[in-house]
Coordinates of C-alpha atoms in Angstrom, one line a residue:
X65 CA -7.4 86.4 19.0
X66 CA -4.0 86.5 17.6
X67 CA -4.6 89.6 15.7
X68 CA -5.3 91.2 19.1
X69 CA -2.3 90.0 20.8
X70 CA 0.2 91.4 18.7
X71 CA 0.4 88.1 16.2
X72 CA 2.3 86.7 19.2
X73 CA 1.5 83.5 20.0
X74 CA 3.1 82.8 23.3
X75 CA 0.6 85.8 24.9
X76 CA -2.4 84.2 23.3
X77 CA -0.8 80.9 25.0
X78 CA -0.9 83.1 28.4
X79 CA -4.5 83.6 28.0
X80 CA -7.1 81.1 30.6
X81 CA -10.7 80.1 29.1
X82 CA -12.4 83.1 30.4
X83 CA -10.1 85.6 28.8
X84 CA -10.7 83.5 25.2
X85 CA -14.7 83.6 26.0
X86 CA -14.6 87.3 26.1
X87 CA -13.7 87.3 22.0
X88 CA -16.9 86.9 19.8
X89 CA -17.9 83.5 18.9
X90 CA -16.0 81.5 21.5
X91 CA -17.8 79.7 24.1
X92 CA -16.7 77.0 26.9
X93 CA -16.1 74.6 24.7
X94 CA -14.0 76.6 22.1
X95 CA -11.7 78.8 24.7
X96 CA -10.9 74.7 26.3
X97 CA -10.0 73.3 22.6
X98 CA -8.0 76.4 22.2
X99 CA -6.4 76.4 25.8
X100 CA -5.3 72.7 25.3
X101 CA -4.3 72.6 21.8
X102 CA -1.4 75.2 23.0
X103 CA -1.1 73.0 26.1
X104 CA 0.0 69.9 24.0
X105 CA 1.8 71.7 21.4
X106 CA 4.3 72.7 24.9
X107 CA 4.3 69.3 25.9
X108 CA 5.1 68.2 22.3
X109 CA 8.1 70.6 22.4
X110 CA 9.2 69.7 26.0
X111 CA 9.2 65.9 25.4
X112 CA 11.1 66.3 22.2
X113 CA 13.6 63.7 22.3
X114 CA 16.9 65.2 22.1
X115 CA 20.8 64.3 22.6
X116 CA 21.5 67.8 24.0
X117 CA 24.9 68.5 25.6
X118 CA 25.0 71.1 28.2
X119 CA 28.0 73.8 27.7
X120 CA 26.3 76.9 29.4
X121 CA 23.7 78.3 31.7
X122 CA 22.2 79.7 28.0
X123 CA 21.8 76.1 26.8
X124 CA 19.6 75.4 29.8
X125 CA 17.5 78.2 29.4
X126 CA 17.0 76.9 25.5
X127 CA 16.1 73.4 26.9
X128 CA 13.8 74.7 29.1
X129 CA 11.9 77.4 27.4
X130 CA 9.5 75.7 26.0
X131 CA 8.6 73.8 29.1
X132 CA 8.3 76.7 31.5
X133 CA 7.5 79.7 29.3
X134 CA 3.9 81.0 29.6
X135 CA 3.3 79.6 33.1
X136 CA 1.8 81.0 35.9
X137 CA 2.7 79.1 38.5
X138 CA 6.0 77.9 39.9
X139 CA 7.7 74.7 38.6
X140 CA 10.9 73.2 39.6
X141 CA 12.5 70.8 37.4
X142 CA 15.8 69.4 37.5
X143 CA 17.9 68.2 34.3
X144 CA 20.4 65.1 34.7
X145 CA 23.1 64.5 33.4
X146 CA 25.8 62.1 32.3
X147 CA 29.3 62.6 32.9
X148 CA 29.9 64.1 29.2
X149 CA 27.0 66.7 30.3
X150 CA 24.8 65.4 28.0
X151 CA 21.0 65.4 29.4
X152 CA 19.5 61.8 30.7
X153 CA 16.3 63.5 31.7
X154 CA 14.2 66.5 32.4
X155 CA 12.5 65.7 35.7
X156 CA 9.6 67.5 37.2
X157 CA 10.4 68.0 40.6
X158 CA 6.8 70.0 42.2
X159 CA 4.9 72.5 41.1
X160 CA 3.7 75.3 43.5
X161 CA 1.7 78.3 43.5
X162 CA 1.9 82.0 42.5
X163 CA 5.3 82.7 44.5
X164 CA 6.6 79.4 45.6
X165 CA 7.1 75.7 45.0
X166 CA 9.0 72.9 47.4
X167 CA 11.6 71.2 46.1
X168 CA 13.2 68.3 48.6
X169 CA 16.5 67.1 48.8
X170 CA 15.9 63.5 49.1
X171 CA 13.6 63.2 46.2
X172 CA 15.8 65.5 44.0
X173 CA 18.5 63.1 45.0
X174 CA 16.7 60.1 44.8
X175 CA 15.9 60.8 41.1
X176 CA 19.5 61.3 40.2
X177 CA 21.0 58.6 41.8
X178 CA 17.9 56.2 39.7
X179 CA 19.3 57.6 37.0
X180 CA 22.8 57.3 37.5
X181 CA 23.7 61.2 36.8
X182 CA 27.0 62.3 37.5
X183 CA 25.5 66.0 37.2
X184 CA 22.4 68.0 37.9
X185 CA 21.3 71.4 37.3
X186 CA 18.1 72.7 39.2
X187 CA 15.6 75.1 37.2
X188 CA 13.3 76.9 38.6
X189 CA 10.6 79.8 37.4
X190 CA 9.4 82.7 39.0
X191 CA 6.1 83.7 37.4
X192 CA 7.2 87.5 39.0
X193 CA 9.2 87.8 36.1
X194 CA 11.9 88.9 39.1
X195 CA 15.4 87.5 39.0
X196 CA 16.5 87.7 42.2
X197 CA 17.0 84.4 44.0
X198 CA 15.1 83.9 47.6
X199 CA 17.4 83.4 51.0
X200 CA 15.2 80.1 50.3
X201 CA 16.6 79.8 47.2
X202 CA 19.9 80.3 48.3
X203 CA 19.9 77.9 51.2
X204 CA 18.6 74.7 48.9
X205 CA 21.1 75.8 46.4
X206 CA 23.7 75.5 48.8
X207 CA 22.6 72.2 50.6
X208 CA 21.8 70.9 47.5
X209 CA 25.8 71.1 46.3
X210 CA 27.3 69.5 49.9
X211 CA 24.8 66.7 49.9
X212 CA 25.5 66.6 45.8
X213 CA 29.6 66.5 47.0
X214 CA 28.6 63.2 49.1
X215 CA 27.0 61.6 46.3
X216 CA 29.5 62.5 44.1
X217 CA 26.5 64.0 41.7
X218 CA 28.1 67.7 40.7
X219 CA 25.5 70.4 41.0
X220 CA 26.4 72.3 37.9
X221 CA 23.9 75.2 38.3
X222 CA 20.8 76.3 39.6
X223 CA 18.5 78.8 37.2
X224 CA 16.1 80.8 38.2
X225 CA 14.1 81.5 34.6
X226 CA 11.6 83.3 33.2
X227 CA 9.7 84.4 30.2
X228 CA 12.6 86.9 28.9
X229 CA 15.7 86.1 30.8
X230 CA 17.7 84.1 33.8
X231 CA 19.5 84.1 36.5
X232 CA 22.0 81.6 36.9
X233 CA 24.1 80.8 40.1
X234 CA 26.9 78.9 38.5
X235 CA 27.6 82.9 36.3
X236 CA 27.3 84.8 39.5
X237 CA 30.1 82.2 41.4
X238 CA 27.4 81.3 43.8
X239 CA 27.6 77.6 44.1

């Protein structure tokens, strides 16, 4: 299987059970053992505890690699942070479908002021592999800082990621 995929293992992690079943000698049960070993091993790497200090839109991309690589549906997650930018917490926000995902003030709020964050950063993923934010996009991003400004929580960026690169709105001045 690996062999097939170019020795890389984050396309084999791409693959569902049916496309592992079509590889001699792996049934149901096999292509599901497969499918969720590479499952925790993400989860292993995403729940990593670290001390990580946010300096640049690269560092978020680093941190959140390993939890939205590979994926095939849209997730929105938002990272809090103390007032030395240091991360309190990666918080799953929703997860959508194929080109979209909700993510609502209040609860993105409501997380941060739980955790007492004096930051926040929003990440996204588009599964398109396309960069470009949404008027959607665009519009939270921008409520999201003036209700952030009330709260006195800075939103510090807002990436749009996927498997090769980002797209960060703090870089283009559009916060």
């Amino acid at each position: 299987i690996l062999e097939s995929n170019e020795n890389d293992l984050n396309r084999v992690a791409r693959l569902g059970v049916q496309d592992l079943k079509k590889f001699a000698g792996i049934g149901d049960a096999r292509a599901i053992n497969i499918v969720s070993a590479l499952e925790l091993g993400r989860r292993r790497k995403a729940n990593a505890e670290d001390d990580t200090k946010i300096t640049s839109s690269k560092d978020v991309y680093s941190l959140m690699k390993p939890i939205l690589s590979d994926l095939n549906h849209e997730e929105f997650w938002l990272i809090l942070l103390n007032r030395g930018n240091k991360v309190i917490k990666k918080q799953p926000i929703s997860q959508g479908g194929i080109s979209g995902t909700v993510a609502d003030p209040k609860i993105i709020f409501n997380h941060a002021l739980n955790q007492l964050a004096s930051g926040i950063i929003m990440v996204h993923n588009h599964p398109s592999g396309n960069l470009k934010p949404s008027e959607a996009d665009k519009r939270l991003t921008k409520q999201l800082v003036e209700a952030g400004k009330l709260l006195e929580i800075v939103v510090l960026d807002h990436i749009i990621f996927t498997d090769n690169d980002y797209f960060s709105f703090a870089d283009e001045n559009l916060l």
